[in-house]
Coordinates of C-alpha atoms in Angstrom, one line a residue:
Chain A
X1 CA 0.0 0.0 0.0
X2 CA 2.8 2.4 0.9
X3 CA 4.6 1.7 -2.4
X4 CA 1.3 2.2 -4.2
X5 CA 0.8 5.6 -2.5
X6 CA 4.4 6.6 -3.3
X7 CA 3.8 5.7 -6.9
X8 CA 0.6 7.7 -6.9
X9 CA 2.3 10.7 -5.4
X10 CA 5.0 10.4 -8.1
X11 CA 2.4 10.2 -10.8
X12 CA 0.6 13.3 -9.4
X13 CA 3.9 15.2 -9.2
X14 CA 4.6 14.4 -12.8
X15 CA 1.1 15.3 -13.9
X16 CA 1.0 18.6 -12.0
X17 CA 4.5 19.6 -13.2
X18 CA 3.4 18.9 -16.8
X19 CA 0.1 20.9 -16.2
X20 CA 2.0 23.8 -14.8
X21 CA 4.3 23.9 -17.8
X22 CA 1.4 23.7 -20.3
X23 CA -0.4 26.5 -18.5
X24 CA 2.8 28.6 -18.8
X25 CA 3.1 27.7 -22.5
X26 CA -0.5 28.5 -23.1
X27 CA -0.2 31.9 -21.5
X28 CA 3.0 32.6 -23.4
X29 CA 1.4 31.6 -26.7
X30 CA -1.5 34.0 -26.2
X31 CA 0.9 36.7 -25.0
X32 CA 3.0 36.3 -28.1
X33 CA 0.0 36.2 -30.4
X34 CA -1.3 39.4 -28.8
X35 CA 2.0 41.1 -29.2
X36 CA 2.3 39.8 -32.8
X37 CA -1.2 41.0 -33.7
X38 CA -0.6 44.4 -32.1
X39 CA 2.6 44.7 -34.2
X40 CA 0.7 43.7 -37.3
X41 CA -2.0 46.3 -36.4
X42 CA 0.6 49.0 -36.1
X43 CA 2.0 48.0 -39.5
X44 CA -1.5 48.0 -40.9
X45 CA -2.1 51.4 -39.5
X46 CA 1.1 52.7 -41.0
X47 CA 0.3 51.6 -44.5
X48 CA -3.4 52.4 -44.2
X49 CA -4.4 48.8 -44.4
X50 CA -3.4 48.5 -48.1
X51 CA -3.2 44.9 -49.1
X52 CA -3.2 42.7 -52.1
X53 CA -6.8 41.5 -52.6
X54 CA -7.4 37.8 -52.3
X55 CA -9.4 36.2 -55.1
X56 CA -13.0 37.3 -54.8
X57 CA -14.4 34.4 -56.8
X58 CA -16.1 32.9 -53.8
X59 CA -17.8 36.1 -52.8
X60 CA -21.5 37.2 -53.1
X61 CA -20.5 39.4 -56.1
X62 CA -18.5 36.7 -57.9
X63 CA -21.2 36.5 -60.6
X64 CA -21.2 40.2 -61.2
X65 CA -17.5 40.4 -61.3
X66 CA -17.2 37.4 -63.6
X67 CA -19.6 39.0 -66.1
X68 CA -17.5 42.1 -66.4
X69 CA -17.6 43.3 -70.0
X70 CA -14.5 44.1 -71.9
X71 CA -14.7 47.9 -71.8
X72 CA -11.6 48.4 -73.9
X73 CA -13.1 46.3 -76.6
X74 CA -16.3 48.4 -76.5
X75 CA -14.2 51.5 -77.1
X76 CA -12.0 49.9 -79.7
X77 CA -15.2 48.8 -81.6
X78 CA -16.2 52.5 -81.6
X79 CA -12.9 53.2 -83.1
X80 CA -14.0 51.3 -86.2
X81 CA -17.1 53.4 -86.4
X82 CA -15.0 56.6 -86.2
X83 CA -12.5 55.5 -88.8
X84 CA -15.4 54.6 -91.1
X85 CA -16.9 58.0 -90.5
X86 CA -13.5 59.5 -91.2
X87 CA -13.6 57.7 -94.6
X88 CA -17.1 59.0 -95.3
X89 CA -16.2 62.5 -94.4
X90 CA -13.0 62.4 -96.5
X91 CA -15.0 61.1 -99.4
X92 CA -17.6 63.8 -98.8
X93 CA -14.9 66.4 -98.6
X94 CA -13.3 65.2 -101.9
X95 CA -16.7 65.1 -103.5
X96 CA -17.5 68.6 -102.4
X97 CA -14.1 69.8 -103.6
X98 CA -14.6 68.1 -106.9
X99 CA -18.1 69.7 -107.2
X100 CA -16.7 73.1 -106.3
X101 CA -14.0 72.6 -108.9
X102 CA -16.6 71.4 -111.4
X103 CA -18.9 74.4 -110.7
X104 CA -16.0 76.8 -110.9
X105 CA -14.9 75.3 -114.3
X106 CA -18.5 75.4 -115.6
X107 CA -18.9 79.0 -114.4
X108 CA -15.6 80.1 -116.2
X109 CA -16.5 78.1 -119.3
X110 CA -20.0 79.7 -119.5
X111 CA -18.5 83.2 -118.8
X112 CA -16.0 82.7 -121.6
X113 CA -18.7 81.4 -123.8
X114 CA -21.1 84.2 -123.1
Chain B
X1 CA -5.0 6.5 -1.7
X2 CA -3.5 9.9 -2.3
X3 CA -6.0 12.8 -2.8
X4 CA -4.2 16.0 -3.8
X5 CA -7.3 18.1 -3.1
X6 CA -6.3 20.4 -5.9
X7 CA -9.8 22.0 -6.1
X8 CA -9.7 22.9 -2.5
X9 CA -6.2 24.3 -3.0
X10 CA -7.6 26.4 -5.9
X11 CA -10.2 27.8 -3.5
X12 CA -8.2 28.2 -0.3
X13 CA -4.8 29.0 -1.8
X14 CA -3.3 26.2 0.2
X15 CA -3.8 22.4 0.4
X16 CA -5.9 21.2 3.3
X17 CA -3.3 18.6 4.2
X18 CA -0.7 21.3 4.4
X19 CA -3.0 23.3 6.6
X20 CA -3.6 20.3 8.9
X21 CA 0.2 19.6 8.9
X22 CA 0.8 23.2 10.0
X23 CA -1.8 22.9 12.8
X24 CA -0.3 19.6 13.9
X25 CA 3.2 21.1 14.0
X26 CA 1.9 24.1 15.9
X27 CA 0.1 21.9 18.4
X28 CA 3.2 19.7 18.7
X29 CA 5.5 22.7 19.2
X30 CA 3.1 24.1 21.8
X31 CA 3.1 20.7 23.6
X32 CA 6.9 20.5 23.7
X33 CA 7.1 24.1 25.0
X34 CA 4.5 23.4 27.7
X35 CA 6.2 20.2 28.7
X36 CA 9.5 22.1 29.1
X37 CA 7.8 24.8 31.2
X38 CA 6.1 22.1 33.4
X39 CA 9.4 20.4 33.8
X40 CA 11.1 23.6 34.9
X41 CA 8.3 24.3 37.4
X42 CA 8.6 20.8 38.8
X43 CA 12.4 21.2 39.1
X44 CA 12.0 24.5 41.0
X45 CA 9.4 22.9 43.3
X46 CA 11.6 19.8 43.9
X47 CA 14.5 22.1 44.6
X48 CA 12.3 23.8 47.2
X49 CA 11.7 20.7 49.3
X50 CA 14.5 19.8 51.8
X51 CA 16.0 16.3 51.5
X52 CA 14.0 15.6 48.4
X53 CA 15.3 12.4 46.8
X54 CA 13.9 13.1 43.3
X55 CA 16.8 13.8 40.9
X56 CA 16.5 16.0 37.9
X57 CA 17.2 13.0 35.8
X58 CA 14.1 11.3 37.2
X59 CA 12.1 14.4 36.6
X60 CA 13.4 14.4 32.9
X61 CA 12.5 10.7 32.6
X62 CA 8.9 11.2 33.8
X63 CA 8.6 14.3 31.7
X64 CA 9.4 12.3 28.6
X65 CA 7.0 9.6 29.7
X66 CA 4.3 12.1 30.2
X67 CA 5.1 13.7 26.9
X68 CA 4.9 10.4 25.1
X69 CA 1.5 9.7 26.7
X70 CA 0.2 13.2 25.8
X71 CA 1.6 12.9 22.2
X72 CA -0.2 9.5 21.6
X73 CA -3.4 10.9 23.1
X74 CA -3.0 14.0 21.1
X75 CA -2.3 12.1 17.8
X76 CA -5.4 10.1 18.3
X77 CA -7.5 13.2 18.9
X78 CA -5.8 15.0 16.1
X79 CA -6.4 12.4 13.4
X80 CA -10.1 12.4 14.3
X81 CA -10.1 16.2 14.1
X82 CA -8.2 16.0 10.8
X83 CA -10.7 13.6 9.4
X84 CA -13.6 15.7 10.3
X85 CA -12.0 19.0 9.1
X86 CA -10.9 17.4 5.8
X87 CA -14.3 16.0 5.2
X88 CA -16.6 18.7 6.4
X89 CA -14.7 22.0 6.5
X90 CA -11.7 22.2 4.2
X91 CA -13.6 20.4 1.5
X92 CA -15.5 21.4 -1.6
X93 CA -18.6 19.3 -2.3
X94 CA -18.5 17.5 -5.6
X95 CA -21.4 19.5 -7.0
X96 CA -19.9 22.8 -6.3
X97 CA -18.2 24.7 -9.1
X98 CA -15.9 27.6 -8.1
X99 CA -16.8 31.0 -9.6
X100 CA -13.8 31.0 -12.0
X101 CA -15.0 27.7 -13.4
X102 CA -18.6 28.8 -13.8
X103 CA -17.9 29.4 -17.5
X104 CA -17.5 25.7 -18.1
X105 CA -21.1 25.2 -16.9
X106 CA -22.4 27.0 -20.1
X107 CA -19.6 26.5 -22.6
X108 CA -17.8 23.3 -22.2
X109 CA -16.0 22.9 -25.5
X110 CA -14.1 19.9 -26.5
X111 CA -10.8 20.4 -28.2
X112 CA -12.4 19.6 -31.6
X113 CA -15.3 22.0 -31.0
X114 CA -12.8 24.7 -30.0
X115 CA -10.7 24.1 -33.1
X116 CA -13.9 24.2 -35.2
X117 CA -14.7 27.6 -33.7
X118 CA -11.2 28.8 -34.5
X119 CA -11.5 27.5 -38.1
X120 CA -14.8 29.2 -38.4
X121 CA -13.4 32.5 -37.2
X122 CA -10.5 32.4 -39.7
X123 CA -12.9 31.3 -42.5
X124 CA -15.2 34.3 -41.7
X125 CA -12.2 36.7 -41.6
X126 CA -11.1 35.3 -45.0
X127 CA -14.7 35.7 -46.4
X128 CA -14.8 39.3 -45.1
X129 CA -11.5 40.1 -46.8
X130 CA -12.8 38.6 -50.1
X131 CA -16.1 40.6 -49.9
X132 CA -14.1 43.8 -49.1
X133 CA -11.9 43.3 -52.1
X134 CA -15.0 42.4 -54.3
X135 CA -16.4 45.7 -53.2
X136 CA -13.2 47.5 -54.2
X137 CA -13.2 45.6 -57.5
X138 CA -16.7 46.8 -58.2
X139 CA -15.7 50.4 -57.3
X140 CA -12.8 50.1 -59.7
X141 CA -15.1 48.8 -62.4
X142 CA -17.3 51.8 -61.8
X143 CA -14.3 54.0 -62.4
X144 CA -13.7 52.2 -65.7
X145 CA -17.3 52.6 -66.6
X146 CA -17.1 56.3 -66.0
X147 CA -14.2 56.6 -68.4
X148 CA -15.9 54.5 -71.1
X149 CA -19.2 56.4 -70.6
X150 CA -17.4 59.7 -71.0
X151 CA -15.8 58.4 -74.2
X152 CA -19.1 57.1 -75.6
X153 CA -20.8 60.4 -74.7
X154 CA -18.1 62.2 -76.6
X155 CA -18.8 60.1 -79.7
X156 CA -22.5 60.7 -79.3
X157 CA -21.9 64.4 -79.0
X158 CA -19.7 64.3 -82.1
X159 CA -22.5 62.7 -84.1
X160 CA -25.0 65.1 -82.6
X161 CA -22.7 68.0 -83.7
X162 CA -22.4 66.5 -87.2
X163 CA -26.2 66.2 -87.4
X164 CA -26.7 69.8 -86.2
X165 CA -24.3 71.0 -88.9
X166 CA -26.1 69.1 -91.6
X167 CA -29.5 70.4 -90.3
X168 CA -28.2 74.0 -90.2
X169 CA -27.1 73.7 -93.8
X170 CA -30.4 72.2 -95.0
X171 CA -29.0 68.7 -95.5
X172 CA -30.8 67.0 -92.7
X173 CA -30.5 63.7 -94.5
X174 CA -27.0 63.3 -96.0
X175 CA -28.0 60.4 -98.2
X176 CA -30.9 62.2 -99.8
X177 CA -29.0 65.4 -100.3
X178 CA -26.2 63.4 -101.9
X179 CA -28.6 61.9 -104.4
X180 CA -30.1 65.3 -105.0
X181 CA -26.6 66.7 -105.5
X182 CA -25.6 63.9 -107.9
X183 CA -28.8 64.4 -110.0
X184 CA -28.2 68.2 -110.1
X185 CA -24.6 67.8 -111.2
X186 CA -25.7 65.3 -113.9
X187 CA -28.2 67.8 -115.1
X188 CA -25.6 70.5 -115.1
X189 CA -23.3 68.2 -117.1
X190 CA -26.1 67.6 -119.6
X191 CA -26.8 71.4 -119.8
X192 CA -23.1 72.0 -120.4
X193 CA -22.9 69.4 -123.1
X194 CA -25.9 70.9 -124.7
X195 CA -24.5 74.4 -124.5
X196 CA -21.2 73.2 -126.0
X197 CA -22.9 71.5 -129.0
X198 CA -25.0 74.6 -129.7
X199 CA -22.0 76.8 -129.4
X200 CA -20.1 74.6 -132.0
Chain C
X1 CA 3.9 23.8 -3.4
X2 CA 3.3 22.0 -6.7
X3 CA -0.4 21.4 -5.9
X4 CA -0.8 25.1 -4.8
X5 CA 1.1 26.3 -7.9
X6 CA -1.0 24.2 -10.2
X7 CA -4.3 25.2 -8.7
X8 CA -3.2 28.9 -8.7
X9 CA -2.5 28.6 -12.4
X10 CA -5.9 27.0 -12.9
X11 CA -7.5 29.9 -11.1
X12 CA -5.5 32.9 -12.4
X13 CA -4.0 31.9 -15.8
X14 CA -7.4 31.9 -17.6
X15 CA -7.9 35.5 -16.6
X16 CA -4.4 36.5 -17.8
X17 CA -5.0 34.5 -21.0
X18 CA -8.4 36.1 -21.5
X19 CA -6.7 39.6 -21.4
X20 CA -4.3 38.6 -24.2
X21 CA -7.0 36.8 -26.2
X22 CA -9.3 39.9 -26.1
X23 CA -6.4 42.1 -27.1
X24 CA -5.7 39.7 -30.0
X25 CA -9.3 39.7 -31.2
X26 CA -9.7 43.4 -30.9
X27 CA -6.5 43.9 -32.9
X28 CA -7.7 41.4 -35.5
X29 CA -11.1 43.2 -35.7
X30 CA -9.3 46.6 -36.0
X31 CA -7.1 45.2 -38.9
X32 CA -10.2 43.9 -40.6
X33 CA -11.7 47.4 -40.4
X34 CA -8.5 48.9 -41.7
X35 CA -8.3 46.3 -44.5
X36 CA -8.2 48.2 -47.7
X37 CA -7.5 45.9 -50.7
X38 CA -5.9 47.8 -53.6
X39 CA -7.8 47.2 -56.8
X40 CA -6.8 49.7 -59.5
X41 CA -9.2 50.3 -62.4
X42 CA -7.9 49.0 -65.7
X43 CA -6.3 51.6 -68.0
X44 CA -8.9 52.4 -70.7
X45 CA -7.3 53.9 -73.8
X46 CA -9.6 56.4 -75.4

């Protein structure tokens, strides 16, 4: 019985020693994490919280973001319209010039004739 | 079996056994002191009687015997007192939870549940960051839309301007006025040809 | 001493840990509030 009690006491000593250490480790871990987070917070405050965005494909707006049109292409397509208009207006301008030249020639011709 | 009475130690700040040990030692010290005082009084008394045959050695012997008797008696009494005190006074009933442990009454999380909570927290924080950046992405897209809208409005204004110029100069429909112009110039050519033949 | 030390930790360490845990959570919440992802609009050539 005595040996059993001694063995039990030894076991308790081992257990309580281990428990004390793990309490200290637990406290230290939370202490360090608090210090680390405060440091990160200071850093965050310094650079205004700017950060690289994570992928937002899993967010509530994923569908909206996925369906984003190609705005550059929309404008580039307009470019085609504008260059076509440029052609039309150039032709118009040449036609008008030709007409002006024609009407000038005819005026001179008629004047000479008359 | 050994009972460390850790819960009692958590409440009292000392282990009941240590407390009992301290009381026992205090009693024991007191007993020894009293015994010494009694012995010195007896020695004085004996010294006061003429022709007394009792030697100090004998006095010491009987003091020791008396001390032994008292100590045995005291030990018996003390172990009863210890038993009672440890069971009824310096003892926390099994159904009692100390105030600092009340929290376990409502939230008793297993390791897995606690880990699940931690995972949920970090998942929610991740979700929050993703939503925040989705919001920023939508704001950025709004900026792009503003630029594109401005460009498209410029083009629309340009066409409106062109249309206004045509309207101001009486050619509201370019196509028709082109046809009209072509017909006229054909007529003019015919007239000129005609004039030329006549003049020849 | 060991039993008293262990029971003292059981009694007092949770309070100390709670202080640090609250500090950590508050800092994390603060960081989330400050979180400002940088998404620059695409360059649109006119």
